[in-house]
mmCIF file of C-alpha atoms in Angstrom:
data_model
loop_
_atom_site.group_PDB
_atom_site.id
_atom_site.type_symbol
_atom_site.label_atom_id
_atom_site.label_comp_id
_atom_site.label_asym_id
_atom_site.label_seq_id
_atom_site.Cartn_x
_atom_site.Cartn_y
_atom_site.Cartn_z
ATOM 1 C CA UNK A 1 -1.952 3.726 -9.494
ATOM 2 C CA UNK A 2 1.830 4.527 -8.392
ATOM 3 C CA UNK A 3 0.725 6.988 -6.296
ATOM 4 C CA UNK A 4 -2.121 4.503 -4.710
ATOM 5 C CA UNK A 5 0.781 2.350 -3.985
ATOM 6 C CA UNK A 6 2.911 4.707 -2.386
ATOM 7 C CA UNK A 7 0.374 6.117 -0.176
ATOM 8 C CA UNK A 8 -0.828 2.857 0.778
ATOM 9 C CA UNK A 9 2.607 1.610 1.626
ATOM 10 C CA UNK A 10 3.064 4.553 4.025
ATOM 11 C CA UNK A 11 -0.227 4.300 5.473
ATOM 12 C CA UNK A 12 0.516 0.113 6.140
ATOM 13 C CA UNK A 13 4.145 0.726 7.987
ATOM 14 C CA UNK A 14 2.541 3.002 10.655
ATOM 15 C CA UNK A 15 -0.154 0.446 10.902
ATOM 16 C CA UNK A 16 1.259 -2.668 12.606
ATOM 17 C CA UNK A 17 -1.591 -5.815 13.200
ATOM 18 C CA UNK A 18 -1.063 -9.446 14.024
ATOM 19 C CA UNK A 19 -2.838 -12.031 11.662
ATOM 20 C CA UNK A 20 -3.264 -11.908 7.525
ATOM 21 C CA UNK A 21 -6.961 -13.075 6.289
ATOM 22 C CA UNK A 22 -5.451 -15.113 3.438
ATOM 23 C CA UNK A 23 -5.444 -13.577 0.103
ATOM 24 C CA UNK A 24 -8.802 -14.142 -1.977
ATOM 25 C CA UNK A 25 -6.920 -15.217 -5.509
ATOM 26 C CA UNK A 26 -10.918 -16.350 -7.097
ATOM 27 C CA UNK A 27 -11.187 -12.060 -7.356
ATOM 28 C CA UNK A 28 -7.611 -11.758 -8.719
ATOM 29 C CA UNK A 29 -7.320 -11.740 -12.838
ATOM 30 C CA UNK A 30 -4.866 -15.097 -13.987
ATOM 31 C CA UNK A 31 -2.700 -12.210 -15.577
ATOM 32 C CA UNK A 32 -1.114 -10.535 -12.325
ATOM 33 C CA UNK A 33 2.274 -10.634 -11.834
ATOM 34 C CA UNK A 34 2.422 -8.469 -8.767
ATOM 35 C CA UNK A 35 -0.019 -8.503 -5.794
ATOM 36 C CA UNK A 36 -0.161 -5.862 -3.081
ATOM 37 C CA UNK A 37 -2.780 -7.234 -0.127
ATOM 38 C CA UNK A 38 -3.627 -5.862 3.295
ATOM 39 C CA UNK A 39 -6.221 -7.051 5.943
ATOM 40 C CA UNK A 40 -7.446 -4.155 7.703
ATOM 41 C CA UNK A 41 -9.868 -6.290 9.401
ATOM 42 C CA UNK A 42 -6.728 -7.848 11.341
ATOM 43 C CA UNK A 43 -5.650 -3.879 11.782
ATOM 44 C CA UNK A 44 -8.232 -3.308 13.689
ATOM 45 C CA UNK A 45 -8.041 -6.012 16.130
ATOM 46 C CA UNK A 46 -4.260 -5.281 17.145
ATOM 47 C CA UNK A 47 -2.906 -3.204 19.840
ATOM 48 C CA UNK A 48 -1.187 -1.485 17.120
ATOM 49 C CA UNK A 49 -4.376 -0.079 16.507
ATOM 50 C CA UNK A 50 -5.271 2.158 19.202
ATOM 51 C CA UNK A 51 -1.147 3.585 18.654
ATOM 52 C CA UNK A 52 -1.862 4.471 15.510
ATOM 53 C CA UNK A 53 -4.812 5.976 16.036
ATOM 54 C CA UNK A 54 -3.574 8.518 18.811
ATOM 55 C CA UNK A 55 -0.562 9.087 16.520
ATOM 56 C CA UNK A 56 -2.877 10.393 13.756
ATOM 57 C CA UNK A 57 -4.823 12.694 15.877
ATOM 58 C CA UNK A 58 -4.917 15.813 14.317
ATOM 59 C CA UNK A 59 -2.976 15.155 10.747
ATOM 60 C CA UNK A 60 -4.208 15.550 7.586
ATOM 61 C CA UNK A 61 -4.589 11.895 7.295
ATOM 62 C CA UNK A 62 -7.304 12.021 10.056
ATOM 63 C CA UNK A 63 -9.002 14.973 8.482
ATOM 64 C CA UNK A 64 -9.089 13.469 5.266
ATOM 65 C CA UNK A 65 -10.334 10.049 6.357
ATOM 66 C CA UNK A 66 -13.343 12.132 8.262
ATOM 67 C CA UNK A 67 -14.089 13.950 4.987
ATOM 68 C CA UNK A 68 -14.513 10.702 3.324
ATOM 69 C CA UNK A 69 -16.953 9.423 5.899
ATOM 70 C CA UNK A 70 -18.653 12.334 5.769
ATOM 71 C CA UNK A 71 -19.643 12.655 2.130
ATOM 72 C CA UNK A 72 -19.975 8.432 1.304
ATOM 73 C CA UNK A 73 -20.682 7.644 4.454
ATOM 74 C CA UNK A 74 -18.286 4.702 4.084
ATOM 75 C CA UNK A 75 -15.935 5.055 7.255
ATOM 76 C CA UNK A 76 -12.388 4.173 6.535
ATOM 77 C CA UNK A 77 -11.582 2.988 10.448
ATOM 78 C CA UNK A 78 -14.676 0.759 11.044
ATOM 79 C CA UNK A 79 -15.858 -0.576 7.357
ATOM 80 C CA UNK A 80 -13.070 -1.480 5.401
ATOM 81 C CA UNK A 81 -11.679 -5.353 5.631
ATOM 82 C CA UNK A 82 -9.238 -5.783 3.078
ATOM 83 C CA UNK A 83 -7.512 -3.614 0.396
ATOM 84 C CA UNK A 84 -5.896 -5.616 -2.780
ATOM 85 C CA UNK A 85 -3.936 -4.122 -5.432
ATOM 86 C CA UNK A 86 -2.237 -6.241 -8.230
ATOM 87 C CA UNK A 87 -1.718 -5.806 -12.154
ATOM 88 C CA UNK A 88 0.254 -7.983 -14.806
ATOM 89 C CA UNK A 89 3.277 -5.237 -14.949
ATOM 90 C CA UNK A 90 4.421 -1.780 -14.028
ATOM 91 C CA UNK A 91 1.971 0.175 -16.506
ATOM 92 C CA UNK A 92 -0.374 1.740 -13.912
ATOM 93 C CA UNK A 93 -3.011 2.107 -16.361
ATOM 94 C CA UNK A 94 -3.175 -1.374 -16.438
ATOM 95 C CA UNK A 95 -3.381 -2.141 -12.513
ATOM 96 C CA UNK A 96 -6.266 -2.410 -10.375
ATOM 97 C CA UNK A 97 -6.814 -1.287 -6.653
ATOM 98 C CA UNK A 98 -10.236 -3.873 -4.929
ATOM 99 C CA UNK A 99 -11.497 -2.839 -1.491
ATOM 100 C CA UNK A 100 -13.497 -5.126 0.225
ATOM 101 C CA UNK A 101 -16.082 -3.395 2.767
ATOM 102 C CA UNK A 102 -19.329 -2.761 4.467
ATOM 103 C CA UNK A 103 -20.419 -0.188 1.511
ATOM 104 C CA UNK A 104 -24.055 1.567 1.255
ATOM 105 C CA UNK A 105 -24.064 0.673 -2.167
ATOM 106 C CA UNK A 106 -27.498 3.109 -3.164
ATOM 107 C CA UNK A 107 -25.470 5.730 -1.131
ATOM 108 C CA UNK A 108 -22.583 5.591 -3.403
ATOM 109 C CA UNK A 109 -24.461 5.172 -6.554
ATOM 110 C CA UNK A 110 -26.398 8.731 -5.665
ATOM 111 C CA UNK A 111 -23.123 10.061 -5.120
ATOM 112 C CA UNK A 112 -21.403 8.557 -8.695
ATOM 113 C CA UNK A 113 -24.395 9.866 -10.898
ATOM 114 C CA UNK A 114 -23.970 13.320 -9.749
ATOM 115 C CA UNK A 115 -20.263 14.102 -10.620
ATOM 116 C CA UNK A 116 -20.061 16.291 -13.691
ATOM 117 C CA UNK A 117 -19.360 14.188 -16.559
ATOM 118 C CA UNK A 118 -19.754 10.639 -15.335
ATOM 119 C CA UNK A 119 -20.938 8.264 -17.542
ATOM 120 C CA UNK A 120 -21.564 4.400 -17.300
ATOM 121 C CA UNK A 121 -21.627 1.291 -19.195
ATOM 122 C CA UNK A 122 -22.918 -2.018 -18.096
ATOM 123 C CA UNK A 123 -20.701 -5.630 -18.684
ATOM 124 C CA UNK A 124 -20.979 -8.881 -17.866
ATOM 125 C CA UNK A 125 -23.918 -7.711 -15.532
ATOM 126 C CA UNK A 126 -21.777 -5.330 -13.300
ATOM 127 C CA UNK A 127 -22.313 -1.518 -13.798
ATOM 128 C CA UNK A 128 -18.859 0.126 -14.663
ATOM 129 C CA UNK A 129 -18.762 4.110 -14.264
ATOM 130 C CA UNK A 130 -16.315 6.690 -15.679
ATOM 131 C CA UNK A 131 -15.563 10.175 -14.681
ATOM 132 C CA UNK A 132 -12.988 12.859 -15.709
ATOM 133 C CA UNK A 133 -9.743 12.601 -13.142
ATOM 134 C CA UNK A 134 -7.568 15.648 -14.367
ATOM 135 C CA UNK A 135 -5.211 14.601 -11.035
ATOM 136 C CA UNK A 136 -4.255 11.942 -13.727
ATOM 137 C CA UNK A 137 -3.702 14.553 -16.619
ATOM 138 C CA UNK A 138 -5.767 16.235 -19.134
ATOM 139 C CA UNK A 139 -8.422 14.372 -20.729
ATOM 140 C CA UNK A 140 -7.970 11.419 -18.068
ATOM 141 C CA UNK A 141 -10.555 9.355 -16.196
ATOM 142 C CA UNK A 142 -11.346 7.167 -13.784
ATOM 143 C CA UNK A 143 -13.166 4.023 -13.755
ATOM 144 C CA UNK A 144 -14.855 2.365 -10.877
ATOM 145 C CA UNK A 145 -17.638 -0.819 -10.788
ATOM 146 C CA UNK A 146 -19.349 -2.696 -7.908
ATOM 147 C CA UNK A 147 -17.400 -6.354 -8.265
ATOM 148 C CA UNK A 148 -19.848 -7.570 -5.431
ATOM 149 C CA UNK A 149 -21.805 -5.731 -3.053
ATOM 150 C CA UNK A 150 -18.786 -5.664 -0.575
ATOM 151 C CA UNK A 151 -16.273 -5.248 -3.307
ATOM 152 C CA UNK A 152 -15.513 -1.693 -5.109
ATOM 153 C CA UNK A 153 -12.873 -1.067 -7.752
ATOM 154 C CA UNK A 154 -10.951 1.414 -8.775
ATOM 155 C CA UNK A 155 -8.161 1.799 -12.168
ATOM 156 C CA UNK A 156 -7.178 3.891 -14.461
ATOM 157 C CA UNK A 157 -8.757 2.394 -17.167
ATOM 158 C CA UNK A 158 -11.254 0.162 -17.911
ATOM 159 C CA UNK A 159 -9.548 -2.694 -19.436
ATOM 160 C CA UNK A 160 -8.654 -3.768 -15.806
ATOM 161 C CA UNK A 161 -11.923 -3.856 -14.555
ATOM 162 C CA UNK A 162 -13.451 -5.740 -16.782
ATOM 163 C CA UNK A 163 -10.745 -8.351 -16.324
ATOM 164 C CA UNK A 164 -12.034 -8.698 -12.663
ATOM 165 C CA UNK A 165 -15.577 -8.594 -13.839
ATOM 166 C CA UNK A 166 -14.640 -11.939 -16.059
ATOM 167 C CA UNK A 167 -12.805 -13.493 -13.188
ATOM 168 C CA UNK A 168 -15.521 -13.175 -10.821
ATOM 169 C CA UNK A 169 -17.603 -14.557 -13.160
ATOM 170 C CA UNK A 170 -15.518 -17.241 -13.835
ATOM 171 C CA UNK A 171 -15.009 -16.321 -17.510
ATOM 172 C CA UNK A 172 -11.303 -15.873 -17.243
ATOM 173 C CA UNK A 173 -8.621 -17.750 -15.300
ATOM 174 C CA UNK A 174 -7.946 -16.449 -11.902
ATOM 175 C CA UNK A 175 -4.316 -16.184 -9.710
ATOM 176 C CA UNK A 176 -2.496 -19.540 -10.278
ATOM 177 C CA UNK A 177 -1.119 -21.578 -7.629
ATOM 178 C CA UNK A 178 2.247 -20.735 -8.488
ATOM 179 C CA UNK A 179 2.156 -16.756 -7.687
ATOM 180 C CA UNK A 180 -0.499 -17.717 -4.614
ATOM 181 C CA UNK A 181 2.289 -20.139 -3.335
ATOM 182 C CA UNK A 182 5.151 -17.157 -4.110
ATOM 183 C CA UNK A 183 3.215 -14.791 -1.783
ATOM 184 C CA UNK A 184 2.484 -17.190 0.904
ATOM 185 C CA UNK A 185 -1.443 -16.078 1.563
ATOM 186 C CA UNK A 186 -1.183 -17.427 4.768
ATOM 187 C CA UNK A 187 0.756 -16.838 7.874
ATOM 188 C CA UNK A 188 1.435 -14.495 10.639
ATOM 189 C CA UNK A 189 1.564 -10.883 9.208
ATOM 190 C CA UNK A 190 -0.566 -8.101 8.060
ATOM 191 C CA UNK A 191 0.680 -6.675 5.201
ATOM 192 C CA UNK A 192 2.104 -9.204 1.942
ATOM 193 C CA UNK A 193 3.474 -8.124 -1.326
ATOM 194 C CA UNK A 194 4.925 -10.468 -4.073
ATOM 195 C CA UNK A 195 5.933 -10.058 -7.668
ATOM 196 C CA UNK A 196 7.076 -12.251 -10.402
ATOM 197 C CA UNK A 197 9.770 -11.541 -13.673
ATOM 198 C CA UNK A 198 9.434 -8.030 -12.096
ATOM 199 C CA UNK A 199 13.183 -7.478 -14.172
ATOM 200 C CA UNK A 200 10.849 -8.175 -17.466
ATOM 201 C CA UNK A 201 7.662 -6.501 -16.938
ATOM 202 C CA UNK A 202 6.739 -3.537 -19.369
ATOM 203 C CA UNK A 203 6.515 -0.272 -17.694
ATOM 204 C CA UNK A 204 10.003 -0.469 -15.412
ATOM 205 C CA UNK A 205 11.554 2.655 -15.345
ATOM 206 C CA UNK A 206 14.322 2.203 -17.944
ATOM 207 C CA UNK A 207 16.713 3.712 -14.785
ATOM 208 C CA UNK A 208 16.352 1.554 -12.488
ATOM 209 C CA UNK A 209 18.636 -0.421 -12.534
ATOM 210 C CA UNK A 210 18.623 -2.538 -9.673
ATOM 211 C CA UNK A 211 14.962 -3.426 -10.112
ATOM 212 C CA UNK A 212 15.596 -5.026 -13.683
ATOM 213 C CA UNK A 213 18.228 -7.106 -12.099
ATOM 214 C CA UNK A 214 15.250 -8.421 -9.632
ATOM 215 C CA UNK A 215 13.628 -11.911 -10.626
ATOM 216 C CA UNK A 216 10.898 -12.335 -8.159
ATOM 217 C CA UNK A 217 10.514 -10.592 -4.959
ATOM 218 C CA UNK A 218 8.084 -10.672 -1.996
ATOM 219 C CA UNK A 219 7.615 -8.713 1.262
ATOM 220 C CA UNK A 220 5.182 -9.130 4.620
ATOM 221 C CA UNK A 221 4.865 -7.489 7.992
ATOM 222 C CA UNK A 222 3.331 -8.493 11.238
ATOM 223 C CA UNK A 223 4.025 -8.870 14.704
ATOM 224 C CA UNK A 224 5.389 -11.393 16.655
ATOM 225 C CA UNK A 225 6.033 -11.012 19.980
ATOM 226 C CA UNK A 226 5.342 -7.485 20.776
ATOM 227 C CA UNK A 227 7.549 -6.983 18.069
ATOM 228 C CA UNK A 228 6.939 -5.527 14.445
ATOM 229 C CA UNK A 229 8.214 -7.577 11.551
ATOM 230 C CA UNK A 230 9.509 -6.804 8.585
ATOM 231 C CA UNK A 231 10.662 -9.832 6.208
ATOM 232 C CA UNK A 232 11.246 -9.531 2.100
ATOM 233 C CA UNK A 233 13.191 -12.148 -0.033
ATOM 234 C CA UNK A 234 14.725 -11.150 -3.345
ATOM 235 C CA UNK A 235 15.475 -13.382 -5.709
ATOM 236 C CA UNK A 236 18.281 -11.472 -8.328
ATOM 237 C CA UNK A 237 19.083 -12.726 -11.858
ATOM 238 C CA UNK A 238 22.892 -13.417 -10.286
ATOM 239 C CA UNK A 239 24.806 -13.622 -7.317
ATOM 240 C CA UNK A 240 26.845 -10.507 -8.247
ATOM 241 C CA UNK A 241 23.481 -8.492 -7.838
ATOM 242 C CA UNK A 242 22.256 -9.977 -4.906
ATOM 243 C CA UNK A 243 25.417 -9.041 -3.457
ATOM 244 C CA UNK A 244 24.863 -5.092 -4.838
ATOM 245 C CA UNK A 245 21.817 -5.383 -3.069
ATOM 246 C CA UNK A 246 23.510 -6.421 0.213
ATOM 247 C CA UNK A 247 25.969 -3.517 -0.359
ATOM 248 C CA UNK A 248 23.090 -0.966 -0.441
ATOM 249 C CA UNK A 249 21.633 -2.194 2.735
ATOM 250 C CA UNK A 250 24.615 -2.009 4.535
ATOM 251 C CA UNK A 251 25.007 1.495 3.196
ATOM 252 C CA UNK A 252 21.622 2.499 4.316
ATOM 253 C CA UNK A 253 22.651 1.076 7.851
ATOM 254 C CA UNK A 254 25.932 3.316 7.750
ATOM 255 C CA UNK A 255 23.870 6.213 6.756
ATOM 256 C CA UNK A 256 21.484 5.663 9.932
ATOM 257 C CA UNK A 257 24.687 4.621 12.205
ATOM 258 C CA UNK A 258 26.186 8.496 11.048
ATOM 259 C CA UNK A 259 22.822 10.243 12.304
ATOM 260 C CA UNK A 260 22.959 8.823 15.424
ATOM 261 C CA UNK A 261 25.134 11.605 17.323
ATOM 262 C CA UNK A 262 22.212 13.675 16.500
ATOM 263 C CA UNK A 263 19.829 11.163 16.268
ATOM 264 C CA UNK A 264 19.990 8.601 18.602
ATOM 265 C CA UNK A 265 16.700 6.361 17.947
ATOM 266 C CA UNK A 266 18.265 6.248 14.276
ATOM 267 C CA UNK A 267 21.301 3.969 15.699
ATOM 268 C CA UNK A 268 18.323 1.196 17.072
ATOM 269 C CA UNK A 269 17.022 1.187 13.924
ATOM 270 C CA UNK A 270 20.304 0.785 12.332
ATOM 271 C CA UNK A 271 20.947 -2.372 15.062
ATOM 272 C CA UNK A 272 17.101 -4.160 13.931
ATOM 273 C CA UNK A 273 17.879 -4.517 10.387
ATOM 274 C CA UNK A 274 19.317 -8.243 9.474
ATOM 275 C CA UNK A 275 20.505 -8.695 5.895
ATOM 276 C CA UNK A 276 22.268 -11.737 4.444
ATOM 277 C CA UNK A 277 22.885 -13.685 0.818
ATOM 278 C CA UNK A 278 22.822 -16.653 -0.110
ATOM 279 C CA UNK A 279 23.664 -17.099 -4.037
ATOM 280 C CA UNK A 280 21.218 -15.110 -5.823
ATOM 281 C CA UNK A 281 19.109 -14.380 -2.801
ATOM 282 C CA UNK A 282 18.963 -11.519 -0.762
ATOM 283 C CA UNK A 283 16.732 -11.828 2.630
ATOM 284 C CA UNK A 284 16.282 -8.751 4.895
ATOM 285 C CA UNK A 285 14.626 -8.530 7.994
ATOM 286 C CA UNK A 286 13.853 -5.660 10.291
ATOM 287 C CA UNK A 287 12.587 -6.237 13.918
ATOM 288 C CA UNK A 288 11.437 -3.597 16.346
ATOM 289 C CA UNK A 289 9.304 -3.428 19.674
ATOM 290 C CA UNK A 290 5.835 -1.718 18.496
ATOM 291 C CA UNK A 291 6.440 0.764 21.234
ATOM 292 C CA UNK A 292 9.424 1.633 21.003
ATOM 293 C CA UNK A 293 9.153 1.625 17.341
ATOM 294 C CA UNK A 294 5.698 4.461 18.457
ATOM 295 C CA UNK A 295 8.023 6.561 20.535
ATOM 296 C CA UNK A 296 10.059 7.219 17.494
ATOM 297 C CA UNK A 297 7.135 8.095 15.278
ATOM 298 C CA UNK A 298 5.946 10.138 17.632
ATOM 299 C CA UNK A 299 8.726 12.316 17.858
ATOM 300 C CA UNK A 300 8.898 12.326 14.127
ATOM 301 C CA UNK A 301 5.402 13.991 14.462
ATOM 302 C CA UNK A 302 5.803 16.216 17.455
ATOM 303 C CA UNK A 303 8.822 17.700 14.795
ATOM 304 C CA UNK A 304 6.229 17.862 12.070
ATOM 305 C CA UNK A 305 3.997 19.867 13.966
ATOM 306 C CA UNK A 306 6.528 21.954 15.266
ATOM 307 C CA UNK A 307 7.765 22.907 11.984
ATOM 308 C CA UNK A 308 3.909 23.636 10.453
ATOM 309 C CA UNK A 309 3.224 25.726 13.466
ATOM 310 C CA UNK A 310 6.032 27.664 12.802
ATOM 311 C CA UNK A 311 5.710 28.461 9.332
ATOM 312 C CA UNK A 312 2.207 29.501 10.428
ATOM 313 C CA UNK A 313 3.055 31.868 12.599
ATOM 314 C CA UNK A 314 5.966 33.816 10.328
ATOM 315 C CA UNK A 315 4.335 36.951 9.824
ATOM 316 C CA UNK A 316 2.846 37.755 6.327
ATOM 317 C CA UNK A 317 5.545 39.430 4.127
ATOM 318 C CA UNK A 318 5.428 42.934 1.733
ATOM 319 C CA UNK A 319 2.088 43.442 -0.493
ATOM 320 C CA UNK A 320 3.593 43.153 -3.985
ATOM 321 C CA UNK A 321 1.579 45.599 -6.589
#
């Protein structure tokens, strides 16, 4: 599930969009402490959009999203609205990633029952299915289940799962108002994150520091006027680590500032990041014309290419026997 989150964290900063559908909490288990939601509905309707798109021509992203469409006939650009990813702490076993679409459910189900070593259970009325996933390790599966018809489900176990099952239902309590009203689920961005006593939750990496000294956080981006936005309030257990918090910032912006004499783009990023405290709060903000914010990536790309292409081309070296 970590890795889910990383990718799809990548994936949502090069994909810029206006307006938020608001956050369906009747789907999300009463247990979540941290909520990870993104409206690719909204995606699609943005001029950030058609940028992205040309900047992905030809990357393995591309190819891999084609694949997909290809063999589930579910096409990642034109049927999938929303993506929601939450769980009650940092054990990824215990998380859950929902993806609301336009699915061909008998498709899919065709496709499930002929993976080697899938089996399935039925609860609560919904069909959950398992299958081995040695990506996760050996001996590990996967579990999946139709919520709705325009809801899959994916975790690492199936304890999640049937928590959503029982929430749909209305069998178990869903998201409270108090972590709904934490996220704000409405307003103008595209991409919202939000977690609660993240500094207590089981499964924090006993290193990391700075995240146990992190009460409640949140994070959204969106555009506003022609401009991506990037806004995330942290609320730390004390002023003195808010204030560490401000210090790494300011470090990063340093770091950025030092590249610039070979790197000028990295001084305007440097210049659109805004940090400030106030007590135990930490509030960062990072502003940047979609555009120009494109030209960079693109560069970042061209370099990418650049640097496969030539690896390609190094001629092949001695036979070893």
């Amino acid at each position: 599930m970590r890795k889910i989150a990383g990718a799809l964290a990548a994936w949502v900063f090069l994909t810029a969009t206006a307006w938020c559908a608001p956050l369906d909490a009747t789907v999300i288990p009463g247990s979540s402490r941290w909520i990870i939601h993104v409206d690719a509905e909204a995606f699609k309707m943005s001029s950030t959009y058609a940028e992205w798109r040309k900047l992905i021509v030809g990357l393995p992203v591309e190819r891999h999203l084609q694949g997909l469409a290809a063999v589930s006939g579910v096409n990642p650009f034109d049927d999938v609205q929303s993506i929601t990813l939450c769980g009650p702490d940092a054990v990824h076993s215990r998380a859950i990633a929902m993806i609301q679409g336009r699915f061909d459910r008998d498709r899919l189900t065709t496709l499930a029952q002929g993976v080697a070593g899938i089996t399935s259970t039925v609860y609560n009325g919904a069909t959950i299915y398992s299958w081995p996933d040695p990506r996760q390790g050996t001996n590990k599966r996967g579990w999946g289940a139709f919520l709705r018809t325009d809801l899959i489900a994916f975790a690492a176990d199936e304890a999640p799962l049937k928590a959503a099952i029982d929430t749909i239902a209305g069998q178990s309590p869903a998201l409270d108002g108090a972590m709904t009203d934490w996220a704000g689920t409405r307003g103008s961005f595209f991409f919202l994150g939000a977690a609660k006593g993240l500094a207590t939750m089981d499964g924090v990496h006993p290193n990391a520091a700075i995240v146990q000294r992190v009460v409640n956080a949140r994070v959204n981006m969106g555009e506003a006027e022609g401009e991506l936005v990037f806004e995330a309030l942290i609320e730390a257990d004390s002023a003195e680590a808010a204030e560490q918090m401000r210090q790494m910032v300011d470090g990063f912006r340093a770091m950025l500032l030092l590249k610039s004499k070979d790197n000028p783009d990295a001084a305007g990023i440097a210049s659109a990041i805004e940090v400030a405290v106030s007590g135990s709060s930490l509030s960062i903000r990072f502003h940047k014309s979609v555009p120009t914010l494109f030209d960079v990536l693109r560069k970042k790309v061209e370099a990418f290419k650049n640097r496969t292409n030539a690896r390609l081309a190094l001629p092949a070296g001695p036979v070893v026997k």
